[in-house]
Amino acid sequence: MTAYVICFSLLAHSSTVDGAPSPISAFDWSIAETVLSLEPESTSLGNVTAFNTWTGGEYADDNVIDIGTQTFPNMELLSHLSPKRILLSPSQTRLGQRLNGIAPITILQSYPYVSHRSDGLWATLDAFTLEVGAAVDQRADAEQLVSDTRSHLETLKSNIGPQPPLLIVQLVTEQYVRVYGSNSMFQGVLQQLGLSNAWTEKTNQWGYSLISIRELYNVEKARLVVIESAFPVGIENSIETSGMWQYLSSVQRGDFILLPSSFWIAGTLPSAQRFADSLVRALLSPHSE
């Protein structure tokens, strides 16, 4: 996601280990977390520091080689690594032209976060997982991931009682939020869990609307779910004392939920599982009643 790369990425400190297996290289975090979940021998990734920040350090201990930024990778290091395959999203075709000749390139056509998608997001996430699996010779593992995710969410669903509509947000500033709806991973998880999303307005290709907090005032019956922001850190901790947030019905009732950010907001099945676990754990907590 280019906007996040520009705002939040840190210059990478590139390193590698001689004799390590040829990695799979990815320049998109949705692709990267899928590859990492299939446990290839090694992975090289752009913006590892920022990636770990936005995924709550979930992959910090994995065998990941930092190859610079997503838009301007370290070409010398990448050539030295000689990756066995480079995986790109459809929007990275121009980057693929620069990388041509370093390694075989696969453009993942089932990439889920596009402006015009014919299938529902969840079906696309499944298809994307299988396509990544085929590209890295881990098709069976990808099929298992799809099956395990479906089974896991069905189990979680069976443990949840009736819930009000949920309003899933992430603060950008004290006045503006991303609110997640259709096209988002969060919406896909809610649907799999049999929960409803209070936000029904139009969203972008990443599944969110960027709005003023004031636009949430009329969503009275919804329960607020606040996802921690990777940047600016800790901004959500003051919502109970913030003048603007105090007017939200969920905050006034004291029934809002704060979730740690251990999932990429444009994530795939691994992030979906972590979000589902975190959400259901909060819904079932005695303190959330």
mmCIF file of C-alpha atoms in Angstrom, residues 16-287:
data_model
loop_
_atom_site.group_PDB
_atom_site.id
_atom_site.type_symbol
_atom_site.label_atom_id
_atom_site.label_comp_id
_atom_site.label_asym_id
_atom_site.label_seq_id
_atom_site.Cartn_x
_atom_site.Cartn_y
_atom_site.Cartn_z
ATOM 1 C CA THR A 16 21.821 -11.573 4.390
ATOM 2 C CA VAL A 17 23.565 -14.764 5.293
ATOM 3 C CA ASP A 18 25.787 -16.435 2.748
ATOM 4 C CA GLY A 19 24.690 -19.943 1.971
ATOM 5 C CA ALA A 20 21.047 -19.359 2.962
ATOM 6 C CA PRO A 21 18.366 -20.889 0.720
ATOM 7 C CA SER A 22 17.210 -18.760 -2.194
ATOM 8 C CA PRO A 23 14.275 -16.751 -0.843
ATOM 9 C CA ILE A 24 10.852 -15.953 -2.155
ATOM 10 C CA SER A 25 10.773 -12.170 -2.617
ATOM 11 C CA ALA A 26 7.658 -10.098 -1.978
ATOM 12 C CA PHE A 27 7.058 -6.362 -2.201
ATOM 13 C CA ASP A 28 3.505 -6.312 -0.888
ATOM 14 C CA TRP A 29 2.604 -7.085 2.716
ATOM 15 C CA SER A 30 -0.601 -8.978 1.882
ATOM 16 C CA ILE A 31 1.494 -11.297 -0.261
ATOM 17 C CA ALA A 32 4.283 -11.442 2.309
ATOM 18 C CA GLU A 33 2.184 -12.635 5.227
ATOM 19 C CA THR A 34 0.618 -15.335 3.079
ATOM 20 C CA VAL A 35 4.043 -16.559 1.997
ATOM 21 C CA LEU A 36 5.276 -16.501 5.597
ATOM 22 C CA SER A 37 2.265 -18.508 6.769
ATOM 23 C CA LEU A 38 3.174 -21.268 4.308
ATOM 24 C CA GLU A 39 6.636 -21.533 5.877
ATOM 25 C CA PRO A 40 8.972 -21.355 2.897
ATOM 26 C CA GLU A 41 12.650 -21.799 3.660
ATOM 27 C CA SER A 42 13.226 -18.057 3.596
ATOM 28 C CA THR A 43 11.534 -14.871 2.470
ATOM 29 C CA SER A 44 12.898 -11.502 1.427
ATOM 30 C CA LEU A 45 10.643 -8.547 1.983
ATOM 31 C CA GLY A 46 10.598 -4.793 1.547
ATOM 32 C CA ASN A 47 10.160 -2.553 4.599
ATOM 33 C CA VAL A 48 10.551 -5.279 7.228
ATOM 34 C CA THR A 49 10.666 -2.815 10.142
ATOM 35 C CA ALA A 50 7.391 -1.187 9.134
ATOM 36 C CA PHE A 51 5.863 -4.568 8.307
ATOM 37 C CA ASN A 52 6.624 -5.820 11.809
ATOM 38 C CA THR A 53 5.156 -2.647 13.299
ATOM 39 C CA TRP A 54 1.889 -2.978 11.383
ATOM 40 C CA THR A 55 1.565 -6.694 12.167
ATOM 41 C CA GLY A 56 2.335 -6.401 15.870
ATOM 42 C CA GLY A 57 5.669 -8.205 15.556
ATOM 43 C CA GLU A 58 3.931 -11.446 14.598
ATOM 44 C CA TYR A 59 6.672 -12.316 12.093
ATOM 45 C CA ALA A 60 9.632 -10.691 13.827
ATOM 46 C CA ASP A 61 11.311 -14.034 14.559
ATOM 47 C CA ASP A 62 10.819 -15.510 11.093
ATOM 48 C CA ASN A 63 13.614 -15.960 8.585
ATOM 49 C CA VAL A 64 13.022 -12.693 6.744
ATOM 50 C CA ILE A 65 15.710 -10.856 4.778
ATOM 51 C CA ASP A 66 15.240 -7.100 4.448
ATOM 52 C CA ILE A 67 15.688 -5.922 0.865
ATOM 53 C CA GLY A 68 15.025 -2.230 1.288
ATOM 54 C CA THR A 69 11.829 -0.355 0.571
ATOM 55 C CA GLN A 70 8.889 -1.745 -1.349
ATOM 56 C CA THR A 71 9.109 0.851 -4.084
ATOM 57 C CA PHE A 72 12.900 1.154 -4.244
ATOM 58 C CA PRO A 73 14.429 -2.212 -3.316
ATOM 59 C CA ASN A 74 18.141 -2.791 -2.901
ATOM 60 C CA MET A 75 18.794 -4.131 -6.391
ATOM 61 C CA GLU A 76 22.378 -5.187 -5.617
ATOM 62 C CA LEU A 77 21.284 -7.206 -2.585
ATOM 63 C CA LEU A 78 18.351 -8.682 -4.457
ATOM 64 C CA SER A 79 20.631 -9.822 -7.277
ATOM 65 C CA HIS A 80 23.031 -11.326 -4.736
ATOM 66 C CA LEU A 81 20.209 -13.259 -3.067
ATOM 67 C CA SER A 82 19.094 -14.626 -6.424
ATOM 68 C CA PRO A 83 15.532 -15.337 -5.285
ATOM 69 C CA LYS A 84 13.836 -18.354 -6.772
ATOM 70 C CA ARG A 85 10.688 -16.297 -7.420
ATOM 71 C CA ILE A 86 9.395 -12.747 -7.055
ATOM 72 C CA LEU A 87 5.713 -12.310 -6.230
ATOM 73 C CA LEU A 88 3.947 -9.059 -7.106
ATOM 74 C CA SER A 89 0.442 -7.623 -6.990
ATOM 75 C CA PRO A 90 -1.214 -6.426 -10.218
ATOM 76 C CA SER A 91 -0.469 -2.810 -9.256
ATOM 77 C CA GLN A 92 3.269 -3.562 -9.168
ATOM 78 C CA THR A 93 3.684 -4.329 -12.864
ATOM 79 C CA ARG A 94 6.019 -1.376 -13.339
ATOM 80 C CA LEU A 95 8.207 -2.612 -10.476
ATOM 81 C CA GLY A 96 8.246 -5.992 -12.183
ATOM 82 C CA GLN A 97 9.767 -4.386 -15.248
ATOM 83 C CA ARG A 98 12.663 -3.142 -13.122
ATOM 84 C CA LEU A 99 13.124 -6.553 -11.518
ATOM 85 C CA ASN A 100 12.943 -8.477 -14.758
ATOM 86 C CA GLY A 101 16.012 -10.664 -15.161
ATOM 87 C CA ILE A 102 16.708 -11.077 -11.449
ATOM 88 C CA ALA A 103 14.269 -13.953 -10.959
ATOM 89 C CA PRO A 104 11.049 -15.399 -12.402
ATOM 90 C CA ILE A 105 8.165 -13.038 -11.641
ATOM 91 C CA THR A 106 4.589 -14.014 -10.843
ATOM 92 C CA ILE A 107 1.835 -11.393 -10.891
ATOM 93 C CA LEU A 108 -0.851 -12.695 -8.541
ATOM 94 C CA GLN A 109 -4.084 -12.122 -10.418
ATOM 95 C CA SER A 110 -6.346 -13.042 -7.501
ATOM 96 C CA TYR A 111 -4.870 -10.298 -5.315
ATOM 97 C CA PRO A 112 -7.803 -9.341 -3.070
ATOM 98 C CA TYR A 113 -7.478 -5.586 -2.638
ATOM 99 C CA VAL A 114 -8.413 -4.106 -5.993
ATOM 100 C CA SER A 115 -10.909 -1.447 -7.001
ATOM 101 C CA HIS A 116 -13.164 -3.754 -8.995
ATOM 102 C CA ARG A 117 -13.577 -7.296 -7.719
ATOM 103 C CA SER A 118 -16.203 -9.655 -9.102
ATOM 104 C CA ASP A 119 -16.218 -12.139 -6.188
ATOM 105 C CA GLY A 120 -16.784 -11.551 -2.489
ATOM 106 C CA LEU A 121 -13.684 -10.773 -0.463
ATOM 107 C CA TRP A 122 -13.614 -14.046 1.437
ATOM 108 C CA ALA A 123 -13.764 -16.152 -1.712
ATOM 109 C CA THR A 124 -10.978 -13.982 -3.110
ATOM 110 C CA LEU A 125 -8.837 -14.487 0.008
ATOM 111 C CA ASP A 126 -9.199 -18.252 -0.409
ATOM 112 C CA ALA A 127 -8.333 -18.096 -4.110
ATOM 113 C CA PHE A 128 -5.397 -15.802 -3.407
ATOM 114 C CA THR A 129 -4.015 -18.164 -0.765
ATOM 115 C CA LEU A 130 -4.167 -21.058 -3.201
ATOM 116 C CA GLU A 131 -2.516 -19.024 -5.950
ATOM 117 C CA VAL A 132 0.336 -18.013 -3.639
ATOM 118 C CA GLY A 133 0.676 -21.625 -2.536
ATOM 119 C CA ALA A 134 0.976 -22.807 -6.128
ATOM 120 C CA ALA A 135 3.536 -20.089 -6.902
ATOM 121 C CA VAL A 136 5.834 -21.139 -4.038
ATOM 122 C CA ASP A 137 5.292 -24.885 -4.456
ATOM 123 C CA GLN A 138 3.246 -25.095 -1.258
ATOM 124 C CA ARG A 139 -0.195 -25.812 -2.718
ATOM 125 C CA ALA A 140 -1.058 -28.490 -0.165
ATOM 126 C CA ASP A 141 -0.108 -26.183 2.706
ATOM 127 C CA ALA A 142 -2.223 -23.434 1.162
ATOM 128 C CA GLU A 143 -5.207 -25.752 0.930
ATOM 129 C CA GLN A 144 -4.684 -26.658 4.577
ATOM 130 C CA LEU A 145 -4.547 -22.988 5.554
ATOM 131 C CA VAL A 146 -7.852 -22.343 3.789
ATOM 132 C CA SER A 147 -9.456 -25.340 5.482
ATOM 133 C CA ASP A 148 -8.023 -24.583 8.913
ATOM 134 C CA THR A 149 -9.138 -20.938 8.749
ATOM 135 C CA ARG A 150 -12.673 -21.912 7.817
ATOM 136 C CA SER A 151 -12.870 -24.487 10.613
ATOM 137 C CA HIS A 152 -11.339 -22.140 13.157
ATOM 138 C CA LEU A 153 -13.799 -19.345 12.433
ATOM 139 C CA GLU A 154 -16.726 -21.770 12.539
ATOM 140 C CA THR A 155 -15.611 -22.832 16.010
ATOM 141 C CA LEU A 156 -15.348 -19.220 17.132
ATOM 142 C CA LYS A 157 -18.787 -18.487 15.695
ATOM 143 C CA SER A 158 -20.343 -21.265 17.749
ATOM 144 C CA ASN A 159 -19.087 -19.597 20.945
ATOM 145 C CA ILE A 160 -20.584 -16.160 20.279
ATOM 146 C CA GLY A 161 -24.001 -15.127 21.501
ATOM 147 C CA PRO A 162 -26.108 -12.320 19.986
ATOM 148 C CA GLN A 163 -24.138 -9.133 19.467
ATOM 149 C CA PRO A 164 -25.062 -5.578 18.434
ATOM 150 C CA PRO A 165 -23.689 -4.237 15.142
ATOM 151 C CA LEU A 166 -19.993 -3.483 15.431
ATOM 152 C CA LEU A 167 -18.254 -0.311 14.292
ATOM 153 C CA ILE A 168 -14.601 -1.054 13.542
ATOM 154 C CA VAL A 169 -12.320 1.983 13.517
ATOM 155 C CA GLN A 170 -8.690 2.973 13.695
ATOM 156 C CA LEU A 171 -7.599 6.486 14.617
ATOM 157 C CA VAL A 172 -5.530 8.532 12.205
ATOM 158 C CA THR A 173 -5.673 11.709 14.306
ATOM 159 C CA GLU A 174 -7.826 12.733 17.266
ATOM 160 C CA GLN A 175 -10.424 13.973 14.777
ATOM 161 C CA TYR A 176 -10.231 11.480 11.896
ATOM 162 C CA VAL A 177 -10.564 7.719 11.684
ATOM 163 C CA ARG A 178 -10.554 4.895 9.240
ATOM 164 C CA VAL A 179 -13.838 3.054 9.590
ATOM 165 C CA TYR A 180 -13.889 -0.393 7.998
ATOM 166 C CA GLY A 181 -16.739 -1.763 5.909
ATOM 167 C CA SER A 182 -17.241 -3.593 2.655
ATOM 168 C CA ASN A 183 -14.062 -4.792 0.874
ATOM 169 C CA SER A 184 -12.203 -5.004 4.194
ATOM 170 C CA MET A 185 -10.715 -8.076 5.830
ATOM 171 C CA PHE A 186 -12.612 -7.081 8.971
ATOM 172 C CA GLN A 187 -15.933 -7.189 7.153
ATOM 173 C CA GLY A 188 -15.056 -10.630 5.808
ATOM 174 C CA VAL A 189 -14.341 -11.914 9.308
ATOM 175 C CA LEU A 190 -17.548 -10.438 10.708
ATOM 176 C CA GLN A 191 -19.534 -12.216 8.027
ATOM 177 C CA GLN A 192 -17.809 -15.521 8.757
ATOM 178 C CA LEU A 193 -18.605 -15.089 12.459
ATOM 179 C CA GLY A 194 -22.242 -14.198 11.837
ATOM 180 C CA LEU A 195 -21.769 -10.629 13.103
ATOM 181 C CA SER A 196 -22.997 -7.427 11.489
ATOM 182 C CA ASN A 197 -21.064 -4.308 10.574
ATOM 183 C CA ALA A 198 -22.659 -0.987 11.481
ATOM 184 C CA TRP A 199 -20.770 0.842 8.718
ATOM 185 C CA THR A 200 -22.542 0.444 5.386
ATOM 186 C CA GLU A 201 -21.201 3.461 3.500
ATOM 187 C CA LYS A 202 -18.931 3.245 0.475
ATOM 188 C CA THR A 203 -15.307 2.247 1.119
ATOM 189 C CA ASN A 204 -12.103 2.304 -0.915
ATOM 190 C CA GLN A 205 -10.254 -0.704 -2.337
ATOM 191 C CA TRP A 206 -8.695 -1.381 1.078
ATOM 192 C CA GLY A 207 -12.111 -1.523 2.679
ATOM 193 C CA TYR A 208 -12.228 1.684 4.720
ATOM 194 C CA SER A 209 -13.678 5.185 4.674
ATOM 195 C CA LEU A 210 -11.603 8.070 6.004
ATOM 196 C CA ILE A 211 -14.024 10.265 7.914
ATOM 197 C CA SER A 212 -14.386 12.763 10.731
ATOM 198 C CA ILE A 213 -15.353 11.318 14.095
ATOM 199 C CA ARG A 214 -18.456 13.508 13.949
ATOM 200 C CA GLU A 215 -19.809 11.276 11.180
ATOM 201 C CA LEU A 216 -20.012 8.423 13.699
ATOM 202 C CA TYR A 217 -22.298 10.266 16.104
ATOM 203 C CA ASN A 218 -25.460 9.023 14.400
ATOM 204 C CA VAL A 219 -24.464 5.357 14.649
ATOM 205 C CA GLU A 220 -26.027 5.076 18.080
ATOM 206 C CA LYS A 221 -26.715 1.373 18.602
ATOM 207 C CA ALA A 222 -23.363 0.110 17.408
ATOM 208 C CA ARG A 223 -20.601 -1.159 19.651
ATOM 209 C CA LEU A 224 -17.288 0.513 18.962
ATOM 210 C CA VAL A 225 -14.267 -1.671 18.195
ATOM 211 C CA VAL A 226 -11.074 0.390 18.193
ATOM 212 C CA ILE A 227 -7.962 -1.139 16.642
ATOM 213 C CA GLU A 228 -4.667 0.172 17.994
ATOM 214 C CA SER A 229 -2.859 2.440 15.592
ATOM 215 C CA ALA A 230 0.687 1.607 14.577
ATOM 216 C CA PHE A 231 1.114 5.315 13.881
ATOM 217 C CA PRO A 232 0.653 7.492 15.829
ATOM 218 C CA VAL A 233 1.280 5.032 18.649
ATOM 219 C CA GLY A 234 -1.120 5.125 21.581
ATOM 220 C CA ILE A 235 -3.500 7.716 20.165
ATOM 221 C CA GLU A 236 -6.526 5.552 21.016
ATOM 222 C CA ASN A 237 -5.704 5.476 24.736
ATOM 223 C CA SER A 238 -7.255 8.889 25.330
ATOM 224 C CA ILE A 239 -10.668 8.350 23.769
ATOM 225 C CA GLU A 240 -12.477 8.218 27.123
ATOM 226 C CA THR A 241 -11.225 11.694 27.959
ATOM 227 C CA SER A 242 -11.319 13.184 24.475
ATOM 228 C CA GLY A 243 -14.039 15.773 23.999
ATOM 229 C CA MET A 244 -15.045 14.494 20.572
ATOM 230 C CA TRP A 245 -14.999 10.797 21.447
ATOM 231 C CA GLN A 246 -17.081 11.301 24.593
ATOM 232 C CA TYR A 247 -20.108 12.049 22.438
ATOM 233 C CA LEU A 248 -20.111 8.581 20.870
ATOM 234 C CA SER A 249 -22.853 6.391 22.327
ATOM 235 C CA SER A 250 -20.582 3.366 22.761
ATOM 236 C CA VAL A 251 -18.023 5.410 24.700
ATOM 237 C CA GLN A 252 -20.748 6.920 26.875
ATOM 238 C CA ARG A 253 -22.051 3.422 27.638
ATOM 239 C CA GLY A 254 -18.535 2.190 28.369
ATOM 240 C CA ASP A 255 -18.959 -0.873 26.151
ATOM 241 C CA PHE A 256 -16.329 -0.114 23.505
ATOM 242 C CA ILE A 257 -13.558 -2.603 22.778
ATOM 243 C CA LEU A 258 -9.874 -1.852 22.231
ATOM 244 C CA LEU A 259 -7.956 -4.448 20.220
ATOM 245 C CA PRO A 260 -4.182 -4.773 19.840
ATOM 246 C CA SER A 261 -2.968 -4.407 16.265
ATOM 247 C CA SER A 262 -1.506 -7.834 15.544
ATOM 248 C CA PHE A 263 -3.023 -8.036 12.064
ATOM 249 C CA TRP A 264 -2.337 -6.195 8.830
ATOM 250 C CA ILE A 265 -5.375 -4.096 7.896
ATOM 251 C CA ALA A 266 -5.151 -5.306 4.301
ATOM 252 C CA GLY A 267 -4.342 -8.783 5.503
ATOM 253 C CA THR A 268 -5.119 -12.252 4.267
ATOM 254 C CA LEU A 269 -6.109 -15.436 6.088
ATOM 255 C CA PRO A 270 -3.376 -15.284 8.776
ATOM 256 C CA SER A 271 -4.390 -11.743 9.765
ATOM 257 C CA ALA A 272 -8.049 -12.731 9.547
ATOM 258 C CA GLN A 273 -7.506 -15.510 12.069
ATOM 259 C CA ARG A 274 -5.646 -13.239 14.480
ATOM 260 C CA PHE A 275 -8.311 -10.550 14.222
ATOM 261 C CA ALA A 276 -11.086 -13.109 14.771
ATOM 262 C CA ASP A 277 -9.314 -14.521 17.824
ATOM 263 C CA SER A 278 -8.756 -11.069 19.297
ATOM 264 C CA LEU A 279 -12.305 -9.900 18.635
ATOM 265 C CA VAL A 280 -14.027 -12.989 20.006
ATOM 266 C CA ARG A 281 -11.793 -13.007 23.069
ATOM 267 C CA ALA A 282 -12.846 -9.402 23.753
ATOM 268 C CA LEU A 283 -16.528 -10.124 23.131
ATOM 269 C CA LEU A 284 -16.457 -13.032 25.558
ATOM 270 C CA SER A 285 -14.489 -11.178 28.218
ATOM 271 C CA PRO A 286 -16.486 -10.475 31.410
ATOM 272 C CA HIS A 287 -15.120 -6.926 31.304
#
